[in-house]
C-alpha positions as a Python dict, from the first residue, in 0.01 Angstrom:
ca = {
    (1, 'M'): (0, 0, 0),
    (2, 'T'): (-245, -209, 203),
    (3, 'K'): (-273, -99, 563),
    (4, 'I'): (-276, -366, 830),
    (5, 'R'): (-511, -285, 1114),
    (6, 'S'): (-538, -486, 1424),
    (7, 'T'): (-523, -502, 1792),
    (8, 'T'): (-708, -408, 2097),
    (9, 'V'): (-494, -411, 2409),
    (10, 'V'): (-626, -316, 2752),
    (11, 'G'): (-457, -314, 3091),
    (12, 'I'): (-636, -255, 3419),
    (13, 'Y'): (-506, -195, 3769),
    (14, 'H'): (-786, -273, 4016),
    (15, 'N'): (-797, -370, 4383),
    (16, 'G'): (-421, -415, 4403),
    (17, 'E'): (-378, -632, 4094),
    (18, 'V'): (-294, -574, 3728),
    (19, 'A'): (-396, -765, 3416),
    (20, 'I'): (-324, -698, 3048),
    (21, 'G'): (-507, -860, 2761),
    (22, 'A'): (-533, -841, 2384),
    (23, 'D'): (-740, -990, 2108),
    (24, 'G'): (-582, -1196, 1831),
    (25, 'Q'): (-696, -1032, 1509),
    (26, 'A'): (-485, -874, 1236),
    (27, 'T'): (-682, -723, 948),
    (28, 'M'): (-537, -642, 607),
    (29, 'D'): (-754, -404, 408),
    (30, 'K'): (-1104, -555, 437),
    (31, 'H'): (-992, -908, 520),
    (32, 'I'): (-887, -1087, 836),
    (33, 'A'): (-525, -1182, 776),
    (34, 'K'): (-480, -1376, 1099),
    (35, 'S'): (-709, -1446, 1392),
    (36, 'N'): (-470, -1567, 1661),
    (37, 'V'): (-184, -1316, 1679),
    (38, 'K'): (-17, -1314, 2022),
    (39, 'K'): (23, -950, 2123),
    (40, 'I'): (108, -1005, 2489),
    (41, 'R'): (462, -1081, 2604),
    (42, 'K'): (614, -1155, 2944),
    (43, 'L'): (950, -1007, 3042),
    (44, 'L'): (1180, -1069, 3339),
    (45, 'D'): (1035, -1413, 3407),
    (46, 'G'): (681, -1273, 3410),
    (47, 'K'): (745, -978, 3643),
    (48, 'I'): (660, -739, 3360),
    (49, 'V'): (388, -795, 3101),
    (50, 'T'): (362, -597, 2777),
    (51, 'G'): (98, -562, 2510),
    (52, 'F'): (164, -397, 2176),
    (53, 'A'): (-30, -238, 1894),
    (54, 'G'): (87, -124, 1553),
    (55, 'S'): (329, -274, 1307),
    (56, 'T'): (449, -610, 1439),
    (57, 'A'): (810, -561, 1331),
    (58, 'D'): (813, -214, 1487),
    (59, 'A'): (657, -346, 1807),
    (60, 'F'): (922, -616, 1839),
    (61, 'T'): (1195, -357, 1783),
    (62, 'L'): (1050, -149, 2066),
    (63, 'L'): (1012, -455, 2285),
    (64, 'E'): (1380, -542, 2236),
    (65, 'R'): (1484, -184, 2316),
    (66, 'F'): (1261, -184, 2625),
    (67, 'E'): (1423, -507, 2746),
    (68, 'E'): (1765, -349, 2698),
    (69, 'K'): (1657, -48, 2903),
    (70, 'L'): (1522, -273, 3178),
    (71, 'G'): (1863, -436, 3200),
    (72, 'A'): (2042, -103, 3201),
    (73, 'Y'): (1822, 38, 3480),
    (74, 'Q'): (1808, -258, 3720),
    (75, 'N'): (1460, -370, 3604),
    (76, 'N'): (1303, -35, 3702),
    (77, 'M'): (1005, -35, 3465),
    (78, 'K'): (919, 335, 3481),
    (79, 'R'): (1280, 445, 3437),
    (80, 'A'): (1328, 202, 3148),
    (81, 'A'): (1010, 335, 2982),
    (82, 'I'): (1122, 697, 3019),
    (83, 'E'): (1468, 623, 2881),
    (84, 'L'): (1313, 435, 2587),
    (85, 'A'): (1085, 734, 2521),
    (86, 'K'): (1387, 968, 2524),
    (87, 'D'): (1563, 750, 2269),
    (88, 'W'): (1244, 727, 2064),
    (89, 'R'): (1228, 1105, 2034),
    (90, 'K'): (1599, 1149, 1955),
    (91, 'D'): (1675, 853, 1727),
    (92, 'Q'): (1579, 899, 1360),
    (93, 'Y'): (1527, 526, 1313),
    (94, 'L'): (1308, 485, 1621),
    (95, 'R'): (1099, 792, 1532),
    (96, 'K'): (978, 611, 1221),
    (97, 'L'): (846, 313, 1416),
    (98, 'E'): (469, 281, 1424),
    (99, 'A'): (381, 104, 1745),
    (100, 'M'): (259, 156, 2101),
    (101, 'M'): (296, -52, 2415),
    (102, 'V'): (115, -104, 2741),
    (103, 'V'): (357, -224, 3009),
    (104, 'A'): (274, -342, 3358),
    (105, 'S'): (443, -465, 3671),
    (106, 'K'): (262, -597, 3976),
    (107, 'N'): (176, -245, 4093),
    (108, 'E'): (228, -13, 3795),
    (109, 'L'): (66, 40, 3455),
    (110, 'L'): (208, 259, 3174),
    (111, 'I'): (144, 344, 2810),
    (112, 'I'): (446, 406, 2590),
    (113, 'S'): (308, 599, 2293),
    (114, 'G'): (414, 620, 1932),
    (115, 'T'): (525, 978, 1987),
    (116, 'G'): (772, 886, 2261),
    (117, 'D'): (550, 968, 2558),
    (118, 'V'): (518, 768, 2877),
    (119, 'L'): (172, 797, 3027),
    (120, 'E'): (36, 683, 3361),
    (121, 'P'): (-325, 636, 3256),
    (122, 'D'): (-619, 799, 3427),
    (123, 'N'): (-850, 565, 3615),
    (124, 'Q'): (-576, 299, 3605),
    (125, 'I'): (-694, 180, 3263),
    (126, 'A'): (-458, 165, 2965),
    (127, 'A'): (-600, 92, 2620),
    (128, 'I'): (-432, 105, 2279),
    (129, 'G'): (-510, -11, 1928),
    (130, 'S'): (-802, -8, 1688),
    (131, 'G'): (-1064, -109, 1943),
    (132, 'S'): (-913, 79, 2235),
    (133, 'M'): (-1192, 332, 2274),
    (134, 'Y'): (-1451, 56, 2306),
    (135, 'A'): (-1243, -146, 2554),
    (136, 'H'): (-1160, 168, 2753),
    (137, 'A'): (-1524, 272, 2781),
    (138, 'A'): (-1624, -79, 2886),
    (139, 'A'): (-1344, -91, 3145),
    (140, 'L'): (-1453, 243, 3292),
    (141, 'A'): (-1808, 115, 3328),
    (142, 'L'): (-1689, -211, 3485),
    (143, 'K'): (-1470, -33, 3740),
    (144, 'K'): (-1761, 192, 3835),
    (145, 'H'): (-2050, -57, 3831),
    (146, 'A'): (-1885, -395, 3894),
    (147, 'P'): (-1601, -326, 4142),
    (148, 'Q'): (-1630, -680, 4277),
    (149, 'L'): (-1469, -815, 3959),
    (150, 'S'): (-1096, -886, 3948),
    (151, 'A'): (-866, -697, 3712),
    (152, 'E'): (-844, -1009, 3495),
    (153, 'E'): (-1223, -1043, 3476),
    (154, 'M'): (-1254, -674, 3383),
    (155, 'V'): (-994, -707, 3108),
    (156, 'R'): (-1171, -1014, 2966),
    (157, 'E'): (-1512, -847, 2968),
    (158, 'A'): (-1383, -516, 2826),
    (159, 'L'): (-1215, -701, 2538),
    (160, 'N'): (-1525, -910, 2472),
    (161, 'I'): (-1741, -597, 2459),
    (162, 'A'): (-1492, -435, 2219),
    (163, 'A'): (-1493, -750, 2003),
    (164, 'D'): (-1872, -739, 1985),
    (165, 'I'): (-1871, -390, 1830),
    (166, 'C'): (-1529, -334, 1664),
    (167, 'I'): (-1461, -502, 1330),
    (168, 'Y'): (-1085, -498, 1401),
    (169, 'T'): (-1116, -693, 1729),
    (170, 'N'): (-1200, -1061, 1783),
    (171, 'H'): (-1274, -1293, 2075),
    (172, 'N'): (-940, -1482, 2065),
    (173, 'L'): (-806, -1333, 2387),
    (174, 'V'): (-477, -1365, 2567),
    (175, 'I'): (-472, -1223, 2921),
    (176, 'E'): (-173, -1218, 3153),
    (177, 'K'): (-93, -1089, 3501),
    (178, 'P'): (253, -986, 3617),
    (179, 'L'): (402, -1202, 3892),
}
């Protein structure tokens, strides 16, 4: 079976603002299957922004479940993420899903992992997907050596650096900030 690889998603909380961005590439085996996949979604009228990596169908299943949890817990992002993670660990169907998400509100950034973990990332940088290590390293350097940049500028530059060196990442970027 041909494995689809794709996605670099990075979220950065910096100087009181959050931005999440992703590239647009999906790669099937050794070929680019699509170059403009939209991996960033807004929830709650833009108050929460999510980015996903992994199987698209699995990611949308998780996104739907996350939205349900937001509704059940009065739009409390962290609580919704924890409750989703609990379900992910318990539910046989959810445990088979191959996806990860970065979720952000105006003042919070989380990673919901494929193993049902909820992580508050170190250094206020969340990165997932094939090119995540490149984007994460670039974001760390930007936070340290270019603190004058906005979170959105850091996300853009980190993704561009990842796209320059990762064959599974391209320069078709979508970047969003929670309202």
